Amino acid sequence: MQHNTLLYHFFFDPLAHGIVCMMVAYLVAPAQFIKVVHQETGESYTSIINRCIHSGNIKLFFSGAHIYAFRQVIAALSFGLSQWLFLCSMNYYPITYFTLLVSWECFLAGIVETIVTVYSETKEIAANKGDFIKRKETIMDIFTPVLLRNIISASPCILAYALTKHISGIGINIMVNTLLGIAASALTIPFDLIATQNCGAEVRMTWIGRLKHNITVEKNFFAIFNGLSMRILQIVPYSIAHGLVMLLLSKF
């Protein structure tokens, strides 16, 4: 397979990552469920797990698993699409200033992923929230915080992709993806939290209003990082998956 072809970079490579991450998504779906419920209710991880186990309904852990797994595929493909748009824009109007160049690439990656995945994410959050949802969920409930999250998270994603796509060592691939993934999680968890709480919320709030509400009600700035540990727990399997795919594709 010729790795310098557009078809490879913008379809085969993203599709391979998406398919593998779809399988990983089913493994980490319980962590996603626990994170969503924790962000919505403030209930501890242990309490959520015990409650679901004692109810005898283990399927609760996989409430949004199918749509969550599907989202991994289309998110990977959207990255390929954003890269194509980025190169097209560079042919039209070259940018030489590095910071502006990276900012534009991240913006394109974030907005394309948001447009492509926001509907499925709305449905996935609603499925995981279950009875905690107060009204019919809408895309506009989460669009702005998800867009901001995706733009910011695109930066380490693009950096990890650039640093590791030509590296064949599995260890360095996993390490770079894991470290940058954890950094992205810490930077974007407030927006992830707001999206969860806004989705189907009884009281509509702007993302800034919801952010202030969390800090004011909890009287603790770190309340906006609720769910971070569970989000980081999801990063490691995905990092290993990305590293394995890169190693496998390098053999062809």
PDB file of C-alpha atoms in Angstrom:
ATOM      1  CA  MET A   1       0.000   0.000   0.000  1.00  0.00           C
ATOM      2  CA  GLN A   2       1.421   3.399  -0.979  1.00  0.00           C
ATOM      3  CA  HIS A   3       1.393   5.504   2.194  1.00  0.00           C
ATOM      4  CA  ASN A   4       1.868   8.743   0.257  1.00  0.00           C
ATOM      5  CA  THR A   5      -1.475   8.522  -1.513  1.00  0.00           C
ATOM      6  CA  LEU A   6      -4.458  10.701  -0.661  1.00  0.00           C
ATOM      7  CA  LEU A   7      -6.678   7.620  -0.537  1.00  0.00           C
ATOM      8  CA  TYR A   8      -4.493   6.113   2.166  1.00  0.00           C
ATOM      9  CA  HIS A   9      -4.202   9.228   4.349  1.00  0.00           C
ATOM     10  CA  PHE A  10      -7.808  10.342   4.074  1.00  0.00           C
ATOM     11  CA  PHE A  11      -9.662   7.022   3.991  1.00  0.00           C
ATOM     12  CA  PHE A  12      -7.804   3.772   4.658  1.00  0.00           C
ATOM     13  CA  ASP A  13      -5.743   5.049   7.594  1.00  0.00           C
ATOM     14  CA  PRO A  14      -8.694   6.772   9.369  1.00  0.00           C
ATOM     15  CA  LEU A  15     -10.978   3.804   8.619  1.00  0.00           C
ATOM     16  CA  ALA A  16      -8.495   1.333  10.127  1.00  0.00           C
ATOM     17  CA  HIS A  17      -8.228   3.458  13.280  1.00  0.00           C
ATOM     18  CA  GLY A  18     -11.995   3.872  13.398  1.00  0.00           C
ATOM     19  CA  ILE A  19     -12.766   0.157  13.123  1.00  0.00           C
ATOM     20  CA  VAL A  20     -10.276  -0.790  15.853  1.00  0.00           C
ATOM     21  CA  CYS A  21     -11.489   2.034  18.095  1.00  0.00           C
ATOM     22  CA  MET A  22     -15.062   0.865  17.518  1.00  0.00           C
ATOM     23  CA  MET A  23     -14.110  -2.475  19.075  1.00  0.00           C
ATOM     24  CA  VAL A  24     -12.321  -0.711  21.938  1.00  0.00           C
ATOM     25  CA  ALA A  25     -15.440   1.414  22.470  1.00  0.00           C
ATOM     26  CA  TYR A  26     -17.436  -1.654  23.457  1.00  0.00           C
ATOM     27  CA  LEU A  27     -14.773  -2.502  26.045  1.00  0.00           C
ATOM     28  CA  VAL A  28     -14.758   0.973  27.593  1.00  0.00           C
ATOM     29  CA  ALA A  29     -18.508   1.635  27.204  1.00  0.00           C
ATOM     30  CA  PRO A  30     -19.074   0.938  30.942  1.00  0.00           C
ATOM     31  CA  ALA A  31     -16.515   3.656  31.783  1.00  0.00           C
ATOM     32  CA  GLN A  32     -18.368   6.063  29.496  1.00  0.00           C
ATOM     33  CA  PHE A  33     -21.678   5.197  31.183  1.00  0.00           C
ATOM     34  CA  ILE A  34     -20.223   5.683  34.671  1.00  0.00           C
ATOM     35  CA  LYS A  35     -18.653   9.001  33.651  1.00  0.00           C
ATOM     36  CA  VAL A  36     -21.911  10.362  32.217  1.00  0.00           C
ATOM     37  CA  VAL A  37     -23.963   9.379  35.278  1.00  0.00           C
ATOM     38  CA  HIS A  38     -21.303  10.756  37.628  1.00  0.00           C
ATOM     39  CA  GLN A  39     -21.199  14.067  35.752  1.00  0.00           C
ATOM     40  CA  GLU A  40     -24.990  14.326  35.781  1.00  0.00           C
ATOM     41  CA  THR A  41     -25.676  13.318  39.387  1.00  0.00           C
ATOM     42  CA  GLY A  42     -22.416  13.725  41.305  1.00  0.00           C
ATOM     43  CA  GLU A  43     -22.858  10.147  42.527  1.00  0.00           C
ATOM     44  CA  SER A  44     -19.561   8.392  43.248  1.00  0.00           C
ATOM     45  CA  TYR A  45     -18.180   5.817  40.841  1.00  0.00           C
ATOM     46  CA  THR A  46     -18.436   3.075  43.470  1.00  0.00           C
ATOM     47  CA  SER A  47     -22.057   3.916  44.216  1.00  0.00           C
ATOM     48  CA  ILE A  48     -22.989   3.856  40.528  1.00  0.00           C
ATOM     49  CA  ILE A  49     -21.331   0.479  40.004  1.00  0.00           C
ATOM     50  CA  ASN A  50     -22.870  -1.063  43.121  1.00  0.00           C
ATOM     51  CA  ARG A  51     -26.333   0.243  42.291  1.00  0.00           C
ATOM     52  CA  CYS A  52     -26.267  -1.214  38.783  1.00  0.00           C
ATOM     53  CA  ILE A  53     -24.898  -4.555  39.950  1.00  0.00           C
ATOM     54  CA  HIS A  54     -27.411  -4.873  42.776  1.00  0.00           C
ATOM     55  CA  SER A  55     -30.264  -4.061  40.411  1.00  0.00           C
ATOM     56  CA  GLY A  56     -29.233  -7.082  38.372  1.00  0.00           C
ATOM     57  CA  ASN A  57     -29.322  -5.032  35.179  1.00  0.00           C
ATOM     58  CA  ILE A  58     -25.753  -5.227  33.863  1.00  0.00           C
ATOM     59  CA  LYS A  59     -26.969  -3.999  30.482  1.00  0.00           C
ATOM     60  CA  LEU A  60     -27.126  -0.515  31.980  1.00  0.00           C
ATOM     61  CA  PHE A  61     -23.346  -0.297  31.642  1.00  0.00           C
ATOM     62  CA  PHE A  62     -23.772  -0.607  27.878  1.00  0.00           C
ATOM     63  CA  SER A  63     -26.736   1.771  27.503  1.00  0.00           C
ATOM     64  CA  GLY A  64     -25.072   3.908  24.837  1.00  0.00           C
ATOM     65  CA  ALA A  65     -22.492   1.387  23.628  1.00  0.00           C
ATOM     66  CA  HIS A  66     -23.718   0.930  20.046  1.00  0.00           C
ATOM     67  CA  ILE A  67     -23.960   4.611  19.202  1.00  0.00           C
ATOM     68  CA  TYR A  68     -20.721   5.283  21.106  1.00  0.00           C
ATOM     69  CA  ALA A  69     -18.895   2.650  19.031  1.00  0.00           C
ATOM     70  CA  PHE A  70     -20.361   3.963  15.778  1.00  0.00           C
ATOM     71  CA  ARG A  71     -19.216   7.458  16.697  1.00  0.00           C
ATOM     72  CA  GLN A  72     -15.596   6.272  16.858  1.00  0.00           C
ATOM     73  CA  VAL A  73     -15.706   5.247  13.202  1.00  0.00           C
ATOM     74  CA  ILE A  74     -17.243   8.440  11.873  1.00  0.00           C
ATOM     75  CA  ALA A  75     -14.979  10.553  14.106  1.00  0.00           C
ATOM     76  CA  ALA A  76     -11.909   8.881  12.578  1.00  0.00           C
ATOM     77  CA  LEU A  77     -13.230   9.407   9.051  1.00  0.00           C
ATOM     78  CA  SER A  78     -14.032  13.032   9.841  1.00  0.00           C
ATOM     79  CA  PHE A  79     -10.364  13.546  10.765  1.00  0.00           C
ATOM     80  CA  GLY A  80      -9.362  12.382   7.288  1.00  0.00           C
ATOM     81  CA  LEU A  81     -11.917  14.751   5.763  1.00  0.00           C
ATOM     82  CA  SER A  82     -10.650  17.695   7.827  1.00  0.00           C
ATOM     83  CA  GLN A  83      -7.084  16.985   6.713  1.00  0.00           C
ATOM     84  CA  TRP A  84      -8.211  17.022   3.078  1.00  0.00           C
ATOM     85  CA  LEU A  85      -9.948  20.371   3.622  1.00  0.00           C
ATOM     86  CA  PHE A  86      -6.847  21.684   5.367  1.00  0.00           C
ATOM     87  CA  LEU A  87      -4.581  20.806   2.429  1.00  0.00           C
ATOM     88  CA  CYS A  88      -7.079  22.285  -0.027  1.00  0.00           C
ATOM     89  CA  SER A  89      -7.132  25.536   1.952  1.00  0.00           C
ATOM     90  CA  MET A  90      -3.316  25.599   1.987  1.00  0.00           C
ATOM     91  CA  ASN A  91      -3.265  25.335  -1.806  1.00  0.00           C
ATOM     92  CA  TYR A  92      -5.700  28.232  -1.982  1.00  0.00           C
ATOM     93  CA  TYR A  93      -4.079  30.436   0.674  1.00  0.00           C
ATOM     94  CA  PRO A  94      -0.770  29.198   2.169  1.00  0.00           C
ATOM     95  CA  ILE A  95      -0.166  30.014   5.850  1.00  0.00           C
ATOM     96  CA  THR A  96       3.462  30.293   6.946  1.00  0.00           C
ATOM     97  CA  TYR A  97       3.011  31.397  10.562  1.00  0.00           C
ATOM     98  CA  PHE A  98       3.212  28.175  12.618  1.00  0.00           C
ATOM     99  CA  THR A  99       0.778  29.083  15.410  1.00  0.00           C
ATOM    100  CA  LEU A 100      -1.848  30.272  12.950  1.00  0.00           C
ATOM    101  CA  LEU A 101      -1.272  27.166  10.827  1.00  0.00           C
ATOM    102  CA  VAL A 102      -1.855  24.776  13.737  1.00  0.00           C
ATOM    103  CA  SER A 103      -4.836  26.811  14.966  1.00  0.00           C
ATOM    104  CA  TRP A 104      -6.491  26.627  11.549  1.00  0.00           C
ATOM    105  CA  GLU A 105      -5.848  22.875  11.279  1.00  0.00           C
ATOM    106  CA  CYS A 106      -7.303  22.295  14.759  1.00  0.00           C
ATOM    107  CA  PHE A 107     -10.329  24.459  13.996  1.00  0.00           C
ATOM    108  CA  LEU A 108     -11.089  22.498  10.829  1.00  0.00           C
ATOM    109  CA  ALA A 109     -10.616  19.166  12.613  1.00  0.00           C
ATOM    110  CA  GLY A 110     -12.848  20.261  15.481  1.00  0.00           C
ATOM    111  CA  ILE A 111     -15.678  21.714  13.437  1.00  0.00           C
ATOM    112  CA  VAL A 112     -15.783  18.799  10.954  1.00  0.00           C
ATOM    113  CA  GLU A 113     -15.838  16.232  13.774  1.00  0.00           C
ATOM    114  CA  THR A 114     -18.553  18.181  15.586  1.00  0.00           C
ATOM    115  CA  ILE A 115     -20.789  18.459  12.539  1.00  0.00           C
ATOM    116  CA  VAL A 116     -20.346  14.778  11.699  1.00  0.00           C
ATOM    117  CA  THR A 117     -20.701  13.349  15.224  1.00  0.00           C
ATOM    118  CA  VAL A 118     -22.802  15.782  17.289  1.00  0.00           C
ATOM    119  CA  TYR A 119     -26.121  14.046  16.577  1.00  0.00           C
ATOM    120  CA  SER A 120     -24.786  10.625  17.564  1.00  0.00           C
ATOM    121  CA  GLU A 121     -23.171  12.079  20.678  1.00  0.00           C
ATOM    122  CA  THR A 122     -26.480  13.648  21.686  1.00  0.00           C
ATOM    123  CA  LYS A 123     -28.176  10.255  21.410  1.00  0.00           C
ATOM    124  CA  GLU A 124     -25.344   8.489  23.231  1.00  0.00           C
ATOM    125  CA  ILE A 125     -25.429  10.898  26.194  1.00  0.00           C
ATOM    126  CA  ALA A 126     -29.217  10.613  26.386  1.00  0.00           C
ATOM    127  CA  ALA A 127     -29.014   6.806  26.337  1.00  0.00           C
ATOM    128  CA  ASN A 128     -26.457   6.770  29.151  1.00  0.00           C
ATOM    129  CA  LYS A 129     -28.378   9.324  31.239  1.00  0.00           C
ATOM    130  CA  GLY A 130     -31.523   7.226  30.974  1.00  0.00           C
ATOM    131  CA  ASP A 131     -34.087   8.234  33.596  1.00  0.00           C
ATOM    132  CA  PHE A 132     -31.981  11.234  34.615  1.00  0.00           C
ATOM    133  CA  ILE A 133     -32.831  13.039  31.392  1.00  0.00           C
ATOM    134  CA  LYS A 134     -35.540  15.655  31.960  1.00  0.00           C
ATOM    135  CA  ARG A 135     -36.677  16.534  28.421  1.00  0.00           C
ATOM    136  CA  LYS A 136     -36.089  15.601  24.801  1.00  0.00           C
ATOM    137  CA  GLU A 137     -32.417  16.054  23.963  1.00  0.00           C
ATOM    138  CA  THR A 138     -31.430  18.331  21.075  1.00  0.00           C
ATOM    139  CA  ILE A 139     -28.239  18.995  19.158  1.00  0.00           C
ATOM    140  CA  MET A 140     -28.201  22.608  20.349  1.00  0.00           C
ATOM    141  CA  ASP A 141     -28.009  21.382  23.962  1.00  0.00           C
ATOM    142  CA  ILE A 142     -24.428  20.288  23.397  1.00  0.00           C
ATOM    143  CA  PHE A 143     -23.195  21.827  20.134  1.00  0.00           C
ATOM    144  CA  THR A 144     -21.118  24.715  21.527  1.00  0.00           C
ATOM    145  CA  PRO A 145     -19.317  22.859  24.361  1.00  0.00           C
ATOM    146  CA  VAL A 146     -18.690  19.864  22.080  1.00  0.00           C
ATOM    147  CA  LEU A 147     -17.305  22.154  19.362  1.00  0.00           C
ATOM    148  CA  LEU A 148     -14.969  23.856  21.845  1.00  0.00           C
ATOM    149  CA  ARG A 149     -13.937  20.475  23.236  1.00  0.00           C
ATOM    150  CA  ASN A 150     -13.204  19.052  19.799  1.00  0.00           C
ATOM    151  CA  ILE A 151     -11.202  22.079  18.644  1.00  0.00           C
ATOM    152  CA  ILE A 152      -9.006  21.979  21.748  1.00  0.00           C
ATOM    153  CA  SER A 153      -8.629  18.193  21.725  1.00  0.00           C
ATOM    154  CA  ALA A 154      -7.616  18.308  18.058  1.00  0.00           C
ATOM    155  CA  SER A 155      -4.326  19.967  19.000  1.00  0.00           C
ATOM    156  CA  PRO A 156      -2.754  17.012  20.872  1.00  0.00           C
ATOM    157  CA  CYS A 157      -4.448  14.606  18.455  1.00  0.00           C
ATOM    158  CA  ILE A 158      -2.826  16.278  15.460  1.00  0.00           C
ATOM    159  CA  LEU A 159       0.498  16.468  17.282  1.00  0.00           C
ATOM    160  CA  ALA A 160       0.360  12.787  18.266  1.00  0.00           C
ATOM    161  CA  TYR A 161      -0.580  11.824  14.718  1.00  0.00           C
ATOM    162  CA  ALA A 162       2.307  13.841  13.264  1.00  0.00           C
ATOM    163  CA  LEU A 163       4.850  12.518  15.765  1.00  0.00           C
ATOM    164  CA  THR A 164       3.943   8.844  15.547  1.00  0.00           C
ATOM    165  CA  LYS A 165       2.689   8.116  12.030  1.00  0.00           C
ATOM    166  CA  HIS A 166       6.207   7.339  10.763  1.00  0.00           C
ATOM    167  CA  ILE A 167       7.418   5.603  13.956  1.00  0.00           C
ATOM    168  CA  SER A 168       7.363   1.806  13.928  1.00  0.00           C
ATOM    169  CA  GLY A 169       8.155   1.216  17.612  1.00  0.00           C
ATOM    170  CA  ILE A 170       4.980   0.200  19.450  1.00  0.00           C
ATOM    171  CA  GLY A 171       6.224   1.457  22.826  1.00  0.00           C
ATOM    172  CA  ILE A 172       6.849   5.040  21.723  1.00  0.00           C
ATOM    173  CA  ASN A 173       3.566   5.091  19.810  1.00  0.00           C
ATOM    174  CA  ILE A 174       1.592   4.092  22.889  1.00  0.00           C
ATOM    175  CA  MET A 175       3.512   6.451  25.174  1.00  0.00           C
ATOM    176  CA  VAL A 176       3.051   9.535  22.964  1.00  0.00           C
ATOM    177  CA  ASN A 177      -0.633   8.833  22.347  1.00  0.00           C
ATOM    178  CA  THR A 178      -1.276   8.156  26.039  1.00  0.00           C
ATOM    179  CA  LEU A 179       0.508  11.250  27.379  1.00  0.00           C
ATOM    180  CA  LEU A 180      -1.061  13.610  24.852  1.00  0.00           C
ATOM    181  CA  GLY A 181      -4.419  11.925  25.329  1.00  0.00           C
ATOM    182  CA  ILE A 182      -4.279  12.528  29.079  1.00  0.00           C
ATOM    183  CA  ALA A 183      -3.313  16.167  28.475  1.00  0.00           C
ATOM    184  CA  ALA A 184      -6.255  16.548  26.083  1.00  0.00           C
ATOM    185  CA  SER A 185      -8.602  14.976  28.636  1.00  0.00           C
ATOM    186  CA  ALA A 186      -7.557  17.441  31.336  1.00  0.00           C
ATOM    187  CA  LEU A 187      -7.966  20.436  29.022  1.00  0.00           C
ATOM    188  CA  THR A 188     -11.346  19.411  27.629  1.00  0.00           C
ATOM    189  CA  ILE A 189     -13.140  17.710  30.535  1.00  0.00           C
ATOM    190  CA  PRO A 190     -14.965  20.949  31.572  1.00  0.00           C
ATOM    191  CA  PHE A 191     -16.594  21.114  28.123  1.00  0.00           C
ATOM    192  CA  ASP A 192     -17.353  17.394  28.230  1.00  0.00           C
ATOM    193  CA  LEU A 193     -19.018  17.896  31.617  1.00  0.00           C
ATOM    194  CA  ILE A 194     -21.111  20.808  30.341  1.00  0.00           C
ATOM    195  CA  ALA A 195     -22.261  18.797  27.307  1.00  0.00           C
ATOM    196  CA  THR A 196     -23.368  15.942  29.564  1.00  0.00           C
ATOM    197  CA  GLN A 197     -25.271  18.218  31.936  1.00  0.00           C
ATOM    198  CA  ASN A 198     -26.858  20.339  29.189  1.00  0.00           C
ATOM    199  CA  CYS A 199     -28.121  17.360  27.203  1.00  0.00           C
ATOM    200  CA  GLY A 200     -31.850  17.082  27.989  1.00  0.00           C
ATOM    201  CA  ALA A 201     -31.474  19.309  31.069  1.00  0.00           C
ATOM    202  CA  GLU A 202     -34.644  20.655  32.693  1.00  0.00           C
ATOM    203  CA  VAL A 203     -33.173  24.176  32.747  1.00  0.00           C
ATOM    204  CA  ARG A 204     -31.476  25.387  29.570  1.00  0.00           C
ATOM    205  CA  MET A 205     -28.175  27.194  30.133  1.00  0.00           C
ATOM    206  CA  THR A 206     -25.400  28.600  27.982  1.00  0.00           C
ATOM    207  CA  TRP A 207     -22.100  26.786  28.297  1.00  0.00           C
ATOM    208  CA  ILE A 208     -20.662  29.714  30.281  1.00  0.00           C
ATOM    209  CA  GLY A 209     -23.714  29.774  32.548  1.00  0.00           C
ATOM    210  CA  ARG A 210     -23.411  26.046  33.177  1.00  0.00           C
ATOM    211  CA  LEU A 211     -19.711  26.433  33.939  1.00  0.00           C
ATOM    212  CA  LYS A 212     -20.410  29.195  36.477  1.00  0.00           C
ATOM    213  CA  HIS A 213     -23.253  27.169  37.954  1.00  0.00           C
ATOM    214  CA  ASN A 214     -20.971  24.198  38.618  1.00  0.00           C
ATOM    215  CA  ILE A 215     -18.367  26.321  40.385  1.00  0.00           C
ATOM    216  CA  THR A 216     -20.952  28.344  42.358  1.00  0.00           C
ATOM    217  CA  VAL A 217     -23.103  25.414  43.497  1.00  0.00           C
ATOM    218  CA  GLU A 218     -20.210  23.116  44.357  1.00  0.00           C
ATOM    219  CA  LYS A 219     -18.162  26.025  45.775  1.00  0.00           C
ATOM    220  CA  ASN A 220     -15.161  24.219  44.333  1.00  0.00           C
ATOM    221  CA  PHE A 221     -13.335  25.168  41.139  1.00  0.00           C
ATOM    222  CA  PHE A 222     -12.300  21.548  40.554  1.00  0.00           C
ATOM    223  CA  ALA A 223     -15.959  20.535  40.236  1.00  0.00           C
ATOM    224  CA  ILE A 224     -15.659  21.369  36.533  1.00  0.00           C
ATOM    225  CA  PHE A 225     -13.231  18.447  36.211  1.00  0.00           C
ATOM    226  CA  ASN A 226     -15.763  15.838  37.379  1.00  0.00           C
ATOM    227  CA  GLY A 227     -15.297  12.621  35.446  1.00  0.00           C
ATOM    228  CA  LEU A 228     -11.644  13.238  34.567  1.00  0.00           C
ATOM    229  CA  SER A 229     -10.301  10.039  36.140  1.00  0.00           C
ATOM    230  CA  MET A 230     -12.837   7.909  34.277  1.00  0.00           C
ATOM    231  CA  ARG A 231     -12.066   9.752  31.040  1.00  0.00           C
ATOM    232  CA  ILE A 232      -8.346   9.100  31.511  1.00  0.00           C
ATOM    233  CA  LEU A 233      -9.142   5.423  32.135  1.00  0.00           C
ATOM    234  CA  GLN A 234     -10.637   5.334  28.647  1.00  0.00           C
ATOM    235  CA  ILE A 235      -7.538   6.907  27.084  1.00  0.00           C
ATOM    236  CA  VAL A 236      -5.112   4.016  27.673  1.00  0.00           C
ATOM    237  CA  PRO A 237      -7.029   1.361  25.655  1.00  0.00           C
ATOM    238  CA  TYR A 238      -7.513   3.829  22.808  1.00  0.00           C
ATOM    239  CA  SER A 239      -3.816   4.750  22.887  1.00  0.00           C
ATOM    240  CA  ILE A 240      -2.822   1.091  22.685  1.00  0.00           C
ATOM    241  CA  ALA A 241      -5.285   0.609  19.819  1.00  0.00           C
ATOM    242  CA  HIS A 242      -3.881   3.565  17.864  1.00  0.00           C
ATOM    243  CA  GLY A 243      -0.326   2.351  18.461  1.00  0.00           C
ATOM    244  CA  LEU A 244      -1.137  -1.167  17.235  1.00  0.00           C
ATOM    245  CA  VAL A 245      -2.867   0.135  14.110  1.00  0.00           C
ATOM    246  CA  MET A 246       0.089   2.381  13.271  1.00  0.00           C
ATOM    247  CA  LEU A 247       2.485  -0.528  13.754  1.00  0.00           C
ATOM    248  CA  LEU A 248       0.341  -2.810  11.581  1.00  0.00           C
ATOM    249  CA  LEU A 249      -0.059  -0.281   8.770  1.00  0.00           C
ATOM    250  CA  SER A 250       3.670   0.381   8.735  1.00  0.00           C
ATOM    251  CA  LYS A 251       4.173  -3.249   7.644  1.00  0.00           C
ATOM    252  CA  PHE A 252       2.301  -2.716   4.360  1.00  0.00           C
TER     253      PHE A 252
END
